[in-house]
XYZ file of C-alpha atoms in Angstrom:
685
model
C -1.961 3.952 30.104
C -1.584 7.516 29.076
C -5.137 7.936 27.895
C -7.811 6.971 30.371
C -10.158 5.782 27.638
C -7.606 3.614 25.909
C -9.001 0.203 25.150
C -7.269 -3.141 25.126
C -8.005 -6.010 22.755
C -6.493 -9.445 23.264
C -6.295 -11.532 20.085
C -6.233 -15.255 20.851
C -6.395 -18.438 18.731
C -9.221 -20.974 18.823
C -6.534 -23.603 18.178
C -2.950 -23.690 16.913
C -1.862 -22.528 13.432
C -4.791 -20.163 12.796
C -2.610 -17.297 11.504
C -2.722 -15.403 14.804
C 0.124 -12.987 14.075
C -1.288 -12.025 10.689
C -4.707 -11.250 12.147
C -3.347 -9.380 15.187
C -1.086 -7.145 13.088
C -3.780 -6.887 10.406
C -6.069 -5.478 13.102
C -3.402 -2.870 13.901
C -3.306 -1.882 10.230
C -7.100 -1.622 10.174
C -7.127 0.609 13.259
C -4.496 2.863 11.723
C -6.566 3.149 8.561
C -9.439 4.315 10.720
C -7.226 7.057 12.126
C -6.739 5.300 15.446
C -3.428 5.532 17.294
C -2.794 1.861 17.886
C -0.202 0.104 20.005
C 0.895 -3.518 19.838
C 2.592 -6.033 22.091
C 3.133 -9.744 22.269
C 4.016 -10.222 25.931
C 5.131 -13.848 25.648
C 6.944 -15.197 22.610
C 7.583 -18.803 21.657
C 10.865 -17.968 19.979
C 13.609 -15.384 19.915
C 13.738 -13.055 18.203
C 9.993 -12.456 18.443
C 8.650 -12.249 14.863
C 5.469 -10.409 15.830
C 7.292 -7.656 17.675
C 9.887 -7.426 14.925
C 7.251 -6.951 12.217
C 5.420 -4.363 14.324
C 8.623 -2.374 14.791
C 9.663 -2.563 11.161
C 6.293 -2.072 9.452
C 4.514 0.282 11.856
C 7.612 1.978 13.314
C 6.278 1.254 16.813
C 8.040 1.120 20.137
C 7.306 -2.488 21.079
C 8.786 -3.856 24.319
C 10.748 -7.086 24.185
C 8.645 -10.171 24.892
C 9.181 -12.673 27.672
C 10.211 -16.116 26.490
C 7.734 -18.984 26.742
C 10.218 -21.401 28.314
C 11.131 -18.898 31.044
C 7.416 -18.261 31.577
C 6.777 -21.984 32.034
C 9.567 -22.196 34.599
C 8.156 -19.275 36.601
C 4.677 -20.786 36.625
C 6.126 -24.093 37.791
C 7.846 -22.172 40.585
C 4.509 -20.638 41.707
C 5.483 -17.135 40.493
C 2.321 -16.545 38.477
C 1.386 -13.325 40.281
C 4.811 -11.764 39.714
C 4.685 -12.921 36.092
C 1.325 -11.247 35.513
C 2.606 -8.033 37.049
C 5.470 -8.044 34.572
C 3.131 -8.783 31.670
C 0.840 -5.928 32.694
C 3.875 -3.637 32.867
C 4.930 -4.615 29.342
C 1.426 -3.976 28.034
C 1.102 -0.619 29.762
C 4.415 0.434 28.267
C 3.271 -0.578 24.777
C 0.001 1.310 25.191
C 1.379 4.563 26.625
C 0.689 6.632 23.507
C -2.148 4.581 22.074
C -5.901 4.915 21.856
C -6.207 1.164 21.374
C -3.721 -1.512 22.383
C -3.692 -4.822 20.492
C -2.190 -7.722 22.426
C -1.279 -10.932 20.645
C -2.013 -13.824 22.979
C -0.233 -17.136 23.170
C -0.616 -19.803 20.529
C -2.283 -22.999 21.601
C 0.269 -25.643 22.502
C -0.544 -29.065 23.978
C 2.909 -29.251 25.569
C 2.138 -26.235 27.770
C -1.190 -26.764 29.509
C -1.051 -23.357 31.204
C -1.347 -21.328 27.996
C -5.142 -21.114 27.941
C -5.199 -19.922 31.536
C -2.463 -17.353 30.892
C -4.509 -15.876 28.032
C -7.502 -15.609 30.381
C -5.363 -14.060 33.126
C -3.993 -11.430 30.719
C -7.511 -10.513 29.616
C -8.724 -10.198 33.214
C -5.641 -8.301 34.416
C -5.945 -5.664 31.705
C -9.729 -5.645 31.377
C -9.160 -6.585 27.782
C -11.859 -7.441 25.280
C -11.151 -10.700 23.485
C -11.040 -11.368 19.747
C -10.956 -15.050 18.866
C -9.342 -16.199 15.609
C -10.533 -19.442 14.027
C -9.323 -21.455 11.047
C -12.296 -21.426 8.667
C -10.831 -24.254 6.582
C -11.380 -26.763 9.419
C -14.610 -28.659 9.997
C -14.071 -28.099 13.709
C -13.951 -24.271 13.392
C -17.233 -23.575 15.201
C -16.608 -26.198 17.865
C -13.173 -24.661 18.452
C -14.786 -21.245 18.760
C -17.475 -22.335 21.191
C -14.855 -23.856 23.478
C -12.535 -20.820 23.354
C -15.347 -18.281 23.806
C -16.789 -20.291 26.690
C -13.452 -20.190 28.519
C -13.389 -16.395 28.537
C -17.079 -15.830 29.203
C -16.967 -18.232 32.139
C -14.048 -16.218 33.533
C -15.989 -12.957 33.347
C -14.198 -11.639 30.258
C -15.892 -9.857 27.377
C -15.595 -11.380 23.908
C -15.738 -8.508 21.419
C -15.663 -10.490 18.205
C -14.561 -13.385 16.053
C -12.358 -13.459 12.959
C -12.388 -16.396 10.567
C -9.048 -16.809 8.811
C -8.077 -18.996 5.821
C -11.641 -19.016 4.525
C -12.562 -20.412 1.131
C -14.330 -18.087 -1.315
C -17.627 -19.868 -0.737
C -17.524 -19.334 3.051
C -20.882 -17.894 4.107
C -20.303 -14.966 6.460
C -24.010 -14.382 7.052
C -24.481 -18.004 8.108
C -21.420 -17.745 10.342
C -22.867 -14.696 12.103
C -26.148 -16.544 12.645
C -24.312 -19.494 14.199
C -22.246 -17.172 16.404
C -25.396 -15.678 17.936
C -24.624 -12.590 20.054
C -20.883 -12.747 19.398
C -20.079 -10.295 16.641
C -18.312 -11.368 13.461
C -15.377 -9.009 12.904
C -14.349 -10.393 9.558
C -13.798 -13.296 7.201
C -10.279 -13.340 5.768
C -10.232 -15.329 2.570
C -7.334 -17.591 1.747
C -5.014 -16.302 -0.983
C -2.488 -18.874 -2.243
C -0.264 -16.147 -3.693
C 0.278 -14.745 -0.191
C 1.637 -18.124 0.873
C 4.167 -18.199 -1.948
C 7.760 -18.322 -0.669
C 10.583 -16.455 -2.370
C 12.999 -18.439 -4.477
C 15.510 -17.476 -1.774
C 13.375 -19.223 0.860
C 13.261 -22.372 -1.267
C 17.039 -22.309 -1.732
C 17.598 -21.950 2.010
C 15.080 -24.679 2.854
C 16.724 -27.121 0.448
C 20.269 -26.052 1.228
C 20.675 -25.598 -2.519
C 23.675 -24.088 -4.241
C 22.926 -20.785 -5.975
C 24.376 -21.076 -9.489
C 22.974 -17.731 -10.670
C 21.235 -15.526 -8.098
C 19.220 -13.356 -10.464
C 16.220 -11.911 -8.587
C 16.295 -14.673 -5.997
C 15.088 -12.405 -3.182
C 12.143 -11.008 -5.149
C 10.652 -13.781 -7.262
C 8.112 -16.125 -5.673
C 7.356 -19.783 -6.162
C 3.665 -20.143 -6.961
C 3.981 -23.598 -8.483
C 6.665 -26.213 -9.160
C 6.885 -28.118 -12.422
C 8.983 -31.287 -12.806
C 10.180 -31.494 -16.367
C 9.625 -35.180 -16.961
C 7.865 -34.939 -20.320
C 8.480 -33.447 -23.759
C 8.967 -29.749 -24.348
C 5.561 -29.478 -26.031
C 3.863 -30.899 -22.941
C 6.044 -28.783 -20.665
C 5.454 -25.359 -22.280
C 1.960 -24.704 -20.738
C 3.624 -24.803 -17.301
C 5.976 -21.939 -18.143
C 4.063 -19.233 -16.345
C 5.135 -16.417 -13.996
C 5.974 -17.893 -10.594
C 6.871 -21.363 -11.919
C 9.928 -23.104 -10.452
C 11.209 -25.495 -13.093
C 12.793 -28.669 -11.645
C 14.906 -30.543 -14.163
C 18.188 -32.296 -14.748
C 21.160 -30.456 -16.226
C 21.202 -32.768 -19.215
C 17.696 -31.778 -20.309
C 19.020 -29.180 -22.754
C 15.600 -28.846 -24.387
C 13.891 -27.957 -21.101
C 16.621 -25.535 -20.052
C 16.523 -23.710 -23.393
C 12.711 -23.577 -23.344
C 12.800 -22.026 -19.852
C 15.510 -19.598 -20.980
C 13.465 -18.575 -24.013
C 10.395 -17.993 -21.842
C 12.464 -15.853 -19.455
C 13.922 -13.867 -22.367
C 10.379 -13.145 -23.593
C 9.469 -11.525 -20.284
C 7.880 -14.428 -18.395
C 9.115 -14.081 -14.809
C 9.750 -17.691 -13.851
C 10.499 -18.271 -10.183
C 13.685 -20.080 -11.136
C 15.422 -23.081 -12.599
C 16.371 -25.855 -10.157
C 18.867 -28.487 -11.289
C 18.400 -31.893 -9.627
C 20.899 -34.714 -9.015
C 23.751 -32.234 -8.623
C 23.805 -31.893 -12.426
C 25.289 -29.031 -14.385
C 24.292 -27.205 -17.552
C 26.567 -27.920 -20.516
C 28.805 -24.915 -21.367
C 27.344 -24.610 -24.879
C 23.803 -24.513 -23.496
C 24.907 -22.118 -20.761
C 26.213 -19.745 -23.412
C 22.894 -19.801 -25.297
C 20.890 -19.369 -22.102
C 23.039 -16.520 -20.728
C 20.654 -13.727 -21.880
C 17.892 -15.334 -19.801
C 20.018 -15.185 -16.681
C 20.501 -11.478 -17.306
C 16.705 -11.037 -17.014
C 16.875 -12.063 -13.354
C 16.181 -15.801 -13.670
C 17.615 -17.576 -10.595
C 19.365 -20.913 -11.100
C 19.803 -23.381 -8.217
C 21.383 -26.818 -7.868
C 20.913 -29.610 -5.326
C 21.970 -33.251 -5.083
C 18.406 -34.502 -4.427
C 16.155 -36.075 -7.056
C 13.236 -34.166 -8.584
C 10.423 -35.793 -6.621
C 12.270 -35.490 -3.303
C 12.797 -31.805 -4.047
C 9.094 -31.301 -4.764
C 8.130 -33.019 -1.487
C 10.571 -30.851 0.490
C 9.215 -27.673 -1.091
C 5.707 -28.727 -0.086
C 6.846 -28.797 3.548
C 8.108 -25.190 3.639
C 6.508 -23.335 6.553
C 3.690 -20.958 5.634
C 4.966 -18.465 8.237
C 6.329 -15.277 6.702
C 10.118 -15.035 7.155
C 11.194 -12.072 9.246
C 13.136 -10.544 6.358
C 10.246 -10.729 3.865
C 8.612 -7.351 4.538
C 6.960 -7.180 1.120
C 5.049 -10.399 1.705
C 4.099 -9.445 5.269
C 2.762 -6.099 4.100
C 0.646 -7.885 1.485
C -0.628 -10.311 4.136
C -1.599 -7.454 6.467
C -3.304 -5.589 3.632
C -5.291 -8.726 2.842
C -6.400 -9.068 6.468
C -7.290 -5.380 6.718
C -9.321 -5.588 3.491
C -11.478 -8.342 4.988
C -12.041 -6.992 8.486
C -15.380 -5.290 9.107
C -14.534 -1.683 9.977
C -18.133 -0.981 10.976
C -18.120 -3.786 13.548
C -14.691 -2.754 14.813
C -15.566 0.955 15.061
C -18.685 0.108 17.043
C -16.486 -1.407 19.743
C -14.825 1.788 20.893
C -15.242 5.532 21.309
C -12.159 7.575 20.532
C -11.094 11.193 20.806
C -10.956 13.182 17.588
C -7.497 13.771 16.133
C -6.546 16.742 14.002
C -3.692 14.856 12.385
C -4.414 12.480 9.517
C -2.105 9.451 9.710
C -0.639 7.895 6.517
C -2.619 4.630 6.901
C -5.830 6.613 7.463
C -5.036 8.775 4.436
C -4.455 5.768 2.182
C -7.582 4.044 3.447
C -9.757 7.121 3.008
C -8.235 7.678 -0.414
C -9.308 4.254 -1.623
C -12.750 4.473 0.009
C -13.474 7.908 -1.504
C -12.282 6.736 -4.923
C -14.568 3.709 -4.741
C -17.503 5.941 -3.860
C -16.688 8.294 -6.756
C -17.046 5.532 -9.399
C -15.109 7.487 -12.046
C -13.775 6.547 -15.478
C -10.050 7.288 -15.797
C -8.137 7.084 -19.072
C -4.553 5.778 -19.078
C -2.870 6.769 -22.367
C 0.181 4.608 -21.603
C -1.995 1.528 -21.806
C 0.723 -0.835 -23.041
C 3.195 0.042 -20.291
C 3.580 -2.913 -17.829
C 3.239 -0.950 -14.553
C 0.195 0.852 -15.924
C -1.458 -2.435 -16.937
C -0.938 -3.887 -13.454
C -2.245 -0.711 -11.796
C -5.351 -0.743 -14.004
C -6.016 -4.381 -13.085
C -5.720 -3.585 -9.359
C -8.051 -0.582 -9.694
C -10.621 -2.649 -11.555
C -10.425 -5.558 -9.089
C -10.713 -3.295 -6.026
C -13.323 -0.981 -7.518
C -11.057 2.059 -7.161
C -11.916 3.350 -10.638
C -12.994 2.122 -14.032
C -9.800 2.366 -16.066
C -9.586 2.799 -19.831
C -6.316 1.583 -21.359
C -5.315 3.077 -24.710
C -3.411 0.532 -26.775
C -3.571 -2.592 -28.885
C -5.468 -5.375 -27.152
C -3.014 -8.050 -28.279
C -0.066 -6.062 -26.893
C -1.793 -5.402 -23.559
C -2.810 -9.054 -23.235
C 0.768 -10.098 -23.932
C 2.101 -7.640 -21.314
C -0.395 -8.955 -18.769
C 0.458 -12.589 -19.522
C 4.194 -11.973 -19.126
C 3.510 -10.639 -15.625
C 1.118 -13.379 -14.635
C -1.779 -10.929 -14.544
C -5.327 -11.788 -15.638
C -7.198 -8.905 -17.252
C -10.625 -8.459 -15.575
C -13.609 -8.673 -17.887
C -14.645 -5.109 -16.998
C -11.283 -3.549 -17.864
C -11.765 -1.384 -20.950
C -9.188 -1.406 -23.761
C -9.507 1.035 -26.661
C -7.419 0.876 -29.796
C -6.292 4.449 -30.599
C -6.402 3.700 -34.339
C -10.114 2.889 -34.099
C -11.243 5.917 -32.074
C -8.870 8.681 -33.154
C -11.012 10.026 -35.992
C -14.010 10.787 -33.765
C -12.027 13.421 -31.848
C -10.721 15.383 -34.840
C -13.756 17.663 -35.203
C -14.084 18.455 -31.463
C -10.352 19.220 -31.295
C -10.544 21.561 -34.287
C -13.442 23.354 -32.578
C -11.506 23.728 -29.304
C -8.432 25.107 -31.090
C -10.098 27.082 -33.870
C -8.766 30.338 -32.448
C -5.266 28.929 -33.064
C -6.145 27.960 -36.644
C -5.940 24.199 -36.103
C -6.779 22.210 -39.245
C -8.299 18.692 -39.355
C -5.050 17.347 -40.788
C -2.988 18.879 -37.951
C -5.521 17.674 -35.372
C -5.324 14.116 -36.706
C -1.536 14.254 -36.600
C -1.525 15.504 -33.002
C -4.007 12.806 -32.017
C -1.387 10.216 -32.941
C 0.010 11.061 -29.504
C -1.899 8.892 -27.007
C -1.708 11.598 -24.319
C -3.339 14.132 -26.651
C -5.975 11.550 -27.556
C -6.688 10.807 -23.897
C -6.867 14.534 -23.147
C -9.465 14.989 -25.876
C -11.494 12.143 -24.424
C -11.474 14.076 -21.157
C -12.271 17.381 -22.860
C -15.502 15.989 -24.375
C -16.485 14.156 -21.140
C -15.938 10.632 -22.439
C -13.826 10.050 -19.313
C -13.599 11.774 -15.940
C -9.840 12.057 -15.547
C -6.442 11.235 -17.032
C -3.226 9.793 -15.581
C 0.015 9.698 -17.572
C 3.746 10.119 -17.133
C 5.121 6.609 -16.545
C 7.016 6.977 -19.857
C 6.098 10.539 -20.892
C 7.636 13.752 -19.583
C 5.715 16.170 -17.391
C 5.556 18.619 -20.297
C 4.030 15.935 -22.541
C 1.243 15.396 -19.991
C 0.619 18.994 -18.956
C 0.844 20.797 -22.319
C -2.210 19.102 -23.922
C -4.163 19.716 -20.717
C -3.393 23.443 -20.800
C -4.343 23.613 -24.471
C -7.499 21.485 -24.411
C -8.790 21.325 -20.816
C -7.669 24.794 -19.714
C -7.810 26.225 -16.223
C -10.798 25.972 -13.904
C -13.083 28.991 -13.343
C -11.423 31.306 -10.847
C -7.963 29.849 -11.498
C -5.259 31.636 -13.438
C -2.508 29.112 -12.841
C -1.930 25.367 -12.793
C 0.147 24.111 -9.883
C 0.867 20.843 -8.090
C 1.048 19.261 -4.665
C 2.650 16.190 -3.180
C 1.077 14.352 -0.263
C 4.002 13.536 2.032
C 3.280 10.476 4.175
C 5.319 11.322 7.269
C 5.521 8.736 10.092
C 2.654 10.226 12.123
C 0.727 12.464 9.715
C 0.227 13.466 6.093
C 1.524 16.851 4.961
C 0.902 18.729 1.703
C 3.786 20.306 -0.229
C 3.182 22.727 -3.096
C 4.250 23.717 -5.725
C 7.001 21.173 -6.274
C 6.588 20.271 -9.940
C 5.147 22.959 -12.224
C 5.922 26.676 -11.662
C 9.620 27.654 -11.617
C 9.256 31.186 -10.210
C 5.689 32.200 -9.255
C 5.097 35.853 -8.407
C 3.346 36.978 -5.218
C -0.162 36.783 -6.711
C 0.493 33.343 -8.178
C 1.965 32.143 -4.892
C -1.193 33.267 -3.081
C -3.320 31.317 -5.564
C -1.110 28.231 -5.153
C -1.699 28.501 -1.393
C -5.473 28.500 -1.894
C -5.366 25.615 -4.383
C -3.165 23.567 -2.051
C -5.432 24.249 0.929
C -8.478 23.152 -1.086
C -6.667 19.974 -2.150
C -5.755 19.197 1.453
C -9.363 19.666 2.594
C -10.663 17.456 -0.231
C -8.581 14.586 1.111
C -9.461 14.934 4.778
C -6.498 17.067 5.894
C -7.342 20.160 7.949
C -5.512 22.943 6.022
C -3.162 25.124 8.047
C -1.062 26.857 5.431
C 2.529 27.950 6.000
C 4.111 30.284 3.428
C 7.704 29.078 3.588
C 10.730 31.370 3.445
C 14.239 31.631 4.851
C 12.881 34.167 7.373
C 10.053 34.116 9.929
C 7.822 37.168 10.338
C 9.675 40.467 9.962
C 13.087 39.182 10.990
C 14.532 38.990 7.484
C 14.799 41.197 4.422
C 15.416 40.676 0.753
C 13.563 40.270 -2.523
C 12.708 36.612 -1.977
C 11.287 36.975 1.517
C 9.406 40.118 0.467
C 7.647 38.108 -2.251
C 6.457 35.597 0.339
C 5.336 38.426 2.641
C 3.294 39.992 -0.169
C 1.828 36.620 -1.140
C 0.736 36.085 2.468
C -1.002 39.452 2.572
C -2.757 38.830 -0.747
C -3.947 35.385 0.362
C -5.203 36.692 3.715
C -7.177 39.430 1.980
C -8.639 37.269 -0.797
C -9.331 34.167 1.294
C -10.260 35.397 4.787
C -11.572 31.998 5.851
C -8.219 30.322 5.207
C -5.916 29.561 8.152
C -2.635 30.862 6.695
C 0.506 32.598 7.905
C 3.910 33.630 6.630
C 6.668 34.122 6.025
C 7.640 31.117 8.163
C 10.823 29.106 8.213
C 10.281 25.391 7.843
C 11.157 24.611 11.446
C 8.913 27.392 12.730
C 6.058 25.987 10.641
C 6.530 22.340 11.610
C 8.000 22.161 15.144
C 5.718 23.292 17.985
C 8.492 24.518 20.306
C 10.205 26.487 17.553
C 6.890 27.888 16.365
C 6.005 29.179 19.839
C 9.399 30.835 20.087
C 9.595 32.440 16.633
C 5.911 33.173 15.960
C 4.065 33.036 19.301
C 0.841 34.578 17.993
C 0.562 32.471 14.856
C -2.324 30.020 14.310
C -0.137 28.047 11.921
C 3.371 28.009 13.398
C 4.311 24.603 14.778
C 1.202 22.927 13.404
C 1.239 23.527 9.638
C -0.233 20.835 7.414
C 0.200 22.633 4.069
C 3.644 23.971 3.095
C 3.790 26.431 0.177
C 7.322 26.931 -1.121
C 8.465 30.199 -2.717
C 9.709 28.631 -5.958
C 10.171 25.338 -7.769
C 13.831 25.047 -6.861
C 13.008 25.128 -3.139
C 9.894 22.969 -3.367
C 11.296 20.212 -5.556
C 14.543 20.016 -3.609
C 12.744 19.909 -0.269
C 10.264 17.210 -1.193
C 12.973 14.970 -2.658
C 15.295 15.547 0.301
C 12.555 14.605 2.762
C 11.416 11.683 0.637
C 14.852 10.131 0.261
C 16.576 11.070 3.513
C 13.663 10.234 5.785
C 12.384 7.322 3.638
C 9.007 9.033 3.301
C 6.430 7.940 0.721
C 5.202 10.809 -1.449
C 1.975 10.611 -3.452
C 1.854 12.896 -6.452
C 2.337 15.240 -8.107
C -1.349 16.046 -8.204
C -2.157 18.914 -10.546
C -4.396 21.751 -9.352
C -6.234 24.505 -11.153
C -7.340 22.594 -14.268
C -10.977 22.473 -15.315
C -10.817 18.664 -15.226
C -8.335 16.389 -13.442
C -5.113 15.463 -15.224
C -2.241 14.008 -13.226
C 1.385 13.377 -13.995
C 3.454 10.403 -12.811
C 7.111 10.126 -12.073
C 8.823 7.984 -14.718
C 10.164 5.913 -11.842
C 6.655 5.380 -10.442
C 5.887 2.045 -8.831
C 2.628 0.195 -9.442
C 1.266 1.364 -6.072
C 2.156 4.961 -6.983
C 0.055 4.686 -10.129
C -2.849 3.119 -8.210
C -2.878 5.945 -5.667
C -2.621 8.576 -8.426
C -5.623 7.033 -10.180
C -7.495 7.185 -6.865
C -6.493 10.849 -6.403
C -7.732 11.631 -9.894
C -11.080 9.935 -9.286
C -11.601 11.940 -6.098
C -10.638 15.163 -7.880
C -13.269 14.419 -10.513
C -15.885 13.970 -7.816
C -14.787 17.177 -6.065
C -14.898 19.142 -9.332
C -18.477 18.002 -9.892
C -19.454 19.131 -6.401
C -18.055 22.614 -7.021
């Protein structure tokens, strides 16, 4: 291996079907969240193509060597070629771990038809001096007996067992009792079973049944959480019409088909409609139901009877299909959430890295937000993505969210998405609280001659109302923009929150999650044409934002010219801004003007700016104007398929953040987390 102190962990099963791949790759995700450069390999695969290696390549963008096939391995062992086989396995593992601090090896699954598997796992551990992690199925009564046998095999062979992971655990599983029963062997985590993560796509069901796709709808996105056979009356059937329900019925049950269509038209995302007995929907009914199909409702047909269909669906493999990246990512997140990072970190000593990886950034973001314990108002409280994001934040303890809106509307939005509102999620009706902010708003805007009547009228806008809640410290931060423009979010903040002490300008940054590190881009959303002094202040604000989120700030003032090589009004502005920033903020590592390649590529930086402390290693990129910044961030985001988090506003007295109107639920969650951390940072300063 490239690094002498690289460590190797071999993940092996206590018995078959323990969820070995999920845990092994979940461990990789956990290591990445800890800022560890992790490698992965499965040296011997039971099938081709190798699912584990495929997921590692696709999800983690790793260079994973191709696995040896189990059948070929068995033949070589039978031919007394075990030594040569182990040499090849070691070579594969060394290749996978060349650039890693920690290498995770997925061992072989237990298989009674191949008696050599247990010994091969032991041989791999001994050959690579690997520490062993044993995965057990917590749902089985034999879990501890399975563990004792597996652990004993490795200990008796002189191998070190680093830890144990219990998978598929029920909510009532007692981790403390498990650790006591394990004795000296450390418990690395208890991964609780989540039925939703086992839910196949409607596409998977169609393929398993060999069903005809009558109307595809969102067949590749929707998931089958439950199946309902429509054998009773509509009144008895209606309670089963929930998000994720696959309705199994006959084509002549017009009442059932129309009830399902009505539910779909009202926003309930059914998994699909499955017609049994090869039946068809009558043309008249099809015409009435057509709007439902336009909502994305998949319709399937098969010749089998309803109960046969239900039995077949129950036999669908729980393994994640290789083309279902969304589900696999959710599975890995679930594993990573339940692994004990303290126990894992105690198992290795690693060199410090100056780069902050995207997984480490996201993990630290959530952990810091949890520690902040802030109250964040969401003025767009009736918007579906916002509701889901608020639920996630409440469930994960990221922030205490306050939704502005009518409770009945929000409950209806949640129900249509199959989301249960947590008891702690706060919902405030704007009509009931608006009056209390009239007087404080008049006081804040008295210099502008604001009257109570005008204040009340302005407070009809939920964003203005939320901003006033922030202004009087009823909340710690605000996130908006899923349906409002940037101006609608920023203008009330400038009027009511105003700039922070020492700031004369409000700017923004995006956190760009590049493949191997997180970079900061500013200003890409607010200031069209900042002057030299404003550009210097944006540089300082962006550097402070980077530092607040664990990124070591090395600021590059971007231009079309590096150093003194170019002339012109635009490059001169950047040169002046650099000088101003260096004078005002002497402790800041900053240089410019720098071309983007000189700032980001080490070889180019050494050539164009050999004496620079920033060239080739910049982490914060300050663009000369909005045209350049916005274009660059979107070009990088779209062309390189890079996730961007933001924009995060800087320079306000209290945190207000704007969303893209195309924001995904995860985008909103991360923006809420950013806002919570900003609130904590503002308090500290």
